[in-house]
Amino acid sequence: QAPVRADPGDESAPLLTAEDVIEGHPPSGRGQAGDRWVTVRAGDIVVAASAADRLVARVVTTAQDAILGPGLTLLRVDAGRLDAHFVAGALRSSANGQVTTRQTGSSGRADIARALIAQLPLAEQRPYGEAFRQADELESAARSAARMGAGLALLLAEAIAAGTLEPSTGQTNSP
């Protein structure tokens, strides 16, 4: 786990924040790598506790050279025994959110040791892991579409307010 409080230091390294994990964004913070910080690698699972007593677990798919921010837990699985997407998907289940989240002071922290994950052979984990990966991609695409839709609605309202776009009268011309 990352330290509870971040000391930004010289801000020379990207820092993965809990909000980045929850929203599925790349690292947005800055910090200073050091002995007490964990560097995130491709294949790692990063876990955050959301405000809704839900775990958000994401598999890091690219090398980011980012450090793990406060409130996050990192799992580095043995790829010969565990499928990272299977583990992350199991952690995201609502049952695990209720079992593993607890409040520590003003920030939520996941108690991963209490998580329930089915013990399956690696070959059986892989199809589930692939399905969990696809579900994560769908969630990411839906978030992106919602952001784009909100941006488009704002542009539309601005164009109407500026008079560059006239509202429809609701009448159609019939031949």
mmCIF file of C-alpha atoms in Angstrom:
data_model
loop_
_atom_site.group_PDB
_atom_site.id
_atom_site.type_symbol
_atom_site.label_atom_id
_atom_site.label_comp_id
_atom_site.label_asym_id
_atom_site.label_seq_id
_atom_site.Cartn_x
_atom_site.Cartn_y
_atom_site.Cartn_z
ATOM 1 C CA GLN A 1 0.000 0.000 0.000
ATOM 2 C CA ALA A 2 1.014 3.567 -0.595
ATOM 3 C CA PRO A 3 1.655 5.923 2.307
ATOM 4 C CA VAL A 4 -1.530 7.457 3.693
ATOM 5 C CA ARG A 5 -0.344 10.993 2.936
ATOM 6 C CA ALA A 6 1.438 12.139 -0.162
ATOM 7 C CA ASP A 7 4.471 14.373 0.134
ATOM 8 C CA PRO A 8 4.831 15.695 -3.410
ATOM 9 C CA GLY A 9 8.588 16.226 -3.054
ATOM 10 C CA ASP A 10 10.072 17.425 -6.318
ATOM 11 C CA GLU A 11 7.043 16.152 -8.296
ATOM 12 C CA SER A 12 9.336 14.399 -10.781
ATOM 13 C CA ALA A 13 7.239 11.236 -11.156
ATOM 14 C CA PRO A 14 3.662 10.629 -12.309
ATOM 15 C CA LEU A 15 1.410 9.658 -9.391
ATOM 16 C CA LEU A 16 -1.640 7.416 -9.796
ATOM 17 C CA THR A 17 -4.463 8.781 -7.633
ATOM 18 C CA ALA A 18 -7.551 7.041 -6.265
ATOM 19 C CA GLU A 19 -9.680 9.222 -8.568
ATOM 20 C CA ASP A 20 -7.594 8.068 -11.559
ATOM 21 C CA VAL A 21 -8.321 4.446 -10.677
ATOM 22 C CA ILE A 22 -12.021 5.052 -10.010
ATOM 23 C CA GLU A 23 -12.472 7.002 -13.261
ATOM 24 C CA GLY A 24 -10.176 4.754 -15.324
ATOM 25 C CA HIS A 25 -7.767 7.588 -16.170
ATOM 26 C CA PRO A 26 -3.984 7.556 -16.566
ATOM 27 C CA PRO A 27 -1.922 9.040 -13.708
ATOM 28 C CA SER A 28 -2.840 12.684 -13.133
ATOM 29 C CA GLY A 29 -0.864 13.493 -10.006
ATOM 30 C CA ARG A 30 2.799 14.266 -9.479
ATOM 31 C CA GLY A 31 5.098 13.042 -6.739
ATOM 32 C CA GLN A 32 8.639 12.035 -5.974
ATOM 33 C CA ALA A 33 9.616 8.394 -6.227
ATOM 34 C CA GLY A 34 11.509 7.068 -3.229
ATOM 35 C CA ASP A 35 11.987 4.145 -0.879
ATOM 36 C CA ARG A 36 8.534 4.425 0.660
ATOM 37 C CA TRP A 37 6.706 4.589 -2.680
ATOM 38 C CA VAL A 38 5.682 1.662 -4.891
ATOM 39 C CA THR A 39 6.167 1.918 -8.652
ATOM 40 C CA VAL A 40 3.257 0.563 -10.684
ATOM 41 C CA ARG A 41 4.078 -1.966 -13.427
ATOM 42 C CA ALA A 42 2.138 -3.429 -16.342
ATOM 43 C CA GLY A 43 0.118 -6.409 -15.090
ATOM 44 C CA ASP A 44 -0.346 -4.987 -11.580
ATOM 45 C CA ILE A 45 -3.814 -4.656 -10.103
ATOM 46 C CA VAL A 46 -4.506 -1.308 -8.455
ATOM 47 C CA VAL A 47 -7.430 -1.183 -6.027
ATOM 48 C CA ALA A 48 -9.327 1.815 -4.663
ATOM 49 C CA ALA A 49 -12.326 1.944 -2.362
ATOM 50 C CA SER A 50 -15.050 4.159 -3.821
ATOM 51 C CA ALA A 51 -17.474 6.270 -1.815
ATOM 52 C CA ALA A 52 -20.244 3.742 -2.538
ATOM 53 C CA ASP A 53 -18.590 0.938 -0.509
ATOM 54 C CA ARG A 54 -17.416 -0.604 -3.737
ATOM 55 C CA LEU A 55 -13.966 -1.734 -4.737
ATOM 56 C CA VAL A 56 -12.613 -0.477 -8.016
ATOM 57 C CA ALA A 57 -9.842 -2.716 -9.304
ATOM 58 C CA ARG A 58 -8.013 -2.000 -12.540
ATOM 59 C CA VAL A 59 -5.297 -3.981 -14.261
ATOM 60 C CA VAL A 60 -2.453 -1.744 -15.399
ATOM 61 C CA THR A 61 -1.987 -2.571 -19.083
ATOM 62 C CA THR A 62 0.966 -0.354 -19.970
ATOM 63 C CA ALA A 63 4.197 0.558 -18.223
ATOM 64 C CA GLN A 64 3.502 3.955 -16.684
ATOM 65 C CA ASP A 65 6.500 4.472 -14.392
ATOM 66 C CA ALA A 66 3.933 5.955 -12.009
ATOM 67 C CA ILE A 67 4.032 5.744 -8.251
ATOM 68 C CA LEU A 68 1.101 4.452 -6.240
ATOM 69 C CA GLY A 69 -0.853 7.271 -4.627
ATOM 70 C CA PRO A 70 -2.422 7.456 -1.163
ATOM 71 C CA GLY A 71 -5.488 5.320 -0.484
ATOM 72 C CA LEU A 72 -4.545 2.750 -3.121
ATOM 73 C CA THR A 73 -3.582 -0.891 -2.765
ATOM 74 C CA LEU A 74 -1.450 -2.695 -5.326
ATOM 75 C CA LEU A 75 -1.552 -6.427 -6.016
ATOM 76 C CA ARG A 76 1.216 -8.004 -8.052
ATOM 77 C CA VAL A 77 0.015 -11.474 -9.017
ATOM 78 C CA ASP A 78 2.030 -14.472 -10.187
ATOM 79 C CA ALA A 79 0.927 -14.702 -13.837
ATOM 80 C CA GLY A 80 1.712 -18.424 -13.794
ATOM 81 C CA ARG A 81 -0.969 -18.999 -11.157
ATOM 82 C CA LEU A 82 -3.449 -16.127 -11.415
ATOM 83 C CA ASP A 83 -5.089 -14.207 -14.243
ATOM 84 C CA ALA A 84 -4.910 -10.522 -13.255
ATOM 85 C CA HIS A 85 -8.199 -9.642 -14.967
ATOM 86 C CA PHE A 86 -9.938 -12.531 -13.179
ATOM 87 C CA VAL A 87 -8.692 -11.303 -9.796
ATOM 88 C CA ALA A 88 -9.588 -7.664 -10.570
ATOM 89 C CA GLY A 89 -13.067 -8.656 -11.768
ATOM 90 C CA ALA A 90 -13.701 -10.727 -8.647
ATOM 91 C CA LEU A 91 -12.575 -7.827 -6.452
ATOM 92 C CA ARG A 92 -15.048 -5.499 -8.204
ATOM 93 C CA SER A 93 -18.037 -7.670 -7.249
ATOM 94 C CA SER A 94 -20.561 -6.001 -4.968
ATOM 95 C CA ALA A 95 -20.108 -8.761 -2.378
ATOM 96 C CA ASN A 96 -16.409 -7.943 -2.073
ATOM 97 C CA GLY A 97 -17.135 -4.227 -1.831
ATOM 98 C CA GLN A 98 -19.330 -4.807 1.192
ATOM 99 C CA VAL A 99 -16.884 -7.217 2.836
ATOM 100 C CA THR A 100 -13.624 -5.374 2.260
ATOM 101 C CA THR A 101 -14.235 -1.645 2.527
ATOM 102 C CA ARG A 102 -13.855 0.129 5.787
ATOM 103 C CA GLN A 103 -13.315 3.718 6.764
ATOM 104 C CA THR A 104 -9.937 4.689 8.174
ATOM 105 C CA GLY A 105 -10.062 8.315 9.173
ATOM 106 C CA SER A 106 -11.259 10.517 6.337
ATOM 107 C CA SER A 107 -10.221 8.236 3.480
ATOM 108 C CA GLY A 108 -11.556 4.858 2.462
ATOM 109 C CA ARG A 109 -9.085 2.017 2.243
ATOM 110 C CA ALA A 110 -9.654 -1.449 0.878
ATOM 111 C CA ASP A 111 -8.979 -4.409 3.176
ATOM 112 C CA ILE A 112 -8.035 -6.826 0.396
ATOM 113 C CA ALA A 113 -7.182 -9.655 2.777
ATOM 114 C CA ARG A 114 -10.919 -10.160 3.364
ATOM 115 C CA ALA A 115 -11.786 -10.436 -0.344
ATOM 116 C CA LEU A 116 -13.501 -13.569 -1.623
ATOM 117 C CA ILE A 117 -12.030 -14.942 -4.846
ATOM 118 C CA ALA A 118 -12.904 -18.351 -6.293
ATOM 119 C CA GLN A 119 -9.990 -20.764 -6.397
ATOM 120 C CA LEU A 120 -9.883 -22.000 -9.964
ATOM 121 C CA PRO A 121 -7.093 -23.425 -12.085
ATOM 122 C CA LEU A 122 -5.464 -20.805 -14.327
ATOM 123 C CA ALA A 123 -7.016 -22.297 -17.484
ATOM 124 C CA GLU A 124 -10.488 -21.808 -15.973
ATOM 125 C CA GLN A 125 -9.690 -18.274 -14.767
ATOM 126 C CA ARG A 126 -8.732 -17.018 -18.225
ATOM 127 C CA PRO A 127 -12.207 -16.981 -19.859
ATOM 128 C CA TYR A 128 -13.616 -15.197 -16.814
ATOM 129 C CA GLY A 129 -10.680 -12.797 -16.872
ATOM 130 C CA GLU A 130 -11.337 -12.014 -20.533
ATOM 131 C CA ALA A 131 -15.031 -11.383 -19.812
ATOM 132 C CA PHE A 132 -14.115 -9.091 -16.887
ATOM 133 C CA ARG A 133 -11.620 -7.250 -19.148
ATOM 134 C CA GLN A 134 -14.328 -6.709 -21.771
ATOM 135 C CA ALA A 135 -16.771 -5.469 -19.105
ATOM 136 C CA ASP A 136 -14.110 -3.004 -17.905
ATOM 137 C CA GLU A 137 -13.599 -1.780 -21.481
ATOM 138 C CA LEU A 138 -17.362 -1.347 -21.887
ATOM 139 C CA GLU A 139 -17.526 0.704 -18.681
ATOM 140 C CA SER A 140 -14.649 2.862 -19.920
ATOM 141 C CA ALA A 141 -16.335 3.399 -23.302
ATOM 142 C CA ALA A 142 -19.624 4.305 -21.600
ATOM 143 C CA ARG A 143 -17.846 6.878 -19.398
ATOM 144 C CA SER A 144 -16.144 8.335 -22.451
ATOM 145 C CA ALA A 145 -19.433 8.539 -24.377
ATOM 146 C CA ALA A 146 -21.106 10.259 -21.406
ATOM 147 C CA ARG A 147 -18.288 12.844 -21.223
ATOM 148 C CA MET A 148 -18.500 13.473 -24.969
ATOM 149 C CA GLY A 149 -22.308 13.770 -24.824
ATOM 150 C CA ALA A 150 -22.099 16.291 -21.987
ATOM 151 C CA GLY A 151 -19.514 18.284 -23.936
ATOM 152 C CA LEU A 152 -21.668 18.220 -27.062
ATOM 153 C CA ALA A 153 -24.722 19.391 -25.108
ATOM 154 C CA LEU A 154 -22.678 22.281 -23.697
ATOM 155 C CA LEU A 155 -21.481 23.280 -27.170
ATOM 156 C CA LEU A 156 -25.042 23.115 -28.461
ATOM 157 C CA ALA A 157 -26.311 25.345 -25.642
ATOM 158 C CA GLU A 158 -23.476 27.826 -26.246
ATOM 159 C CA ALA A 159 -24.253 27.964 -29.983
ATOM 160 C CA ILE A 160 -27.948 28.594 -29.285
ATOM 161 C CA ALA A 161 -27.125 31.272 -26.690
ATOM 162 C CA ALA A 162 -24.701 32.980 -29.096
ATOM 163 C CA GLY A 163 -27.273 32.970 -31.896
ATOM 164 C CA THR A 164 -25.130 30.884 -34.240
ATOM 165 C CA LEU A 165 -27.675 28.071 -34.080
ATOM 166 C CA GLU A 166 -31.420 28.583 -34.121
ATOM 167 C CA PRO A 167 -33.737 26.283 -32.230
ATOM 168 C CA SER A 168 -36.097 24.066 -34.174
ATOM 169 C CA THR A 169 -39.680 25.242 -34.346
ATOM 170 C CA GLY A 170 -40.932 21.673 -34.246
ATOM 171 C CA GLN A 171 -42.704 22.062 -37.585
ATOM 172 C CA THR A 172 -41.792 19.970 -40.580
ATOM 173 C CA ASN A 173 -42.361 20.806 -44.204
ATOM 174 C CA SER A 174 -44.626 18.265 -45.890
ATOM 175 C CA PRO A 175 -44.436 17.811 -49.682
#
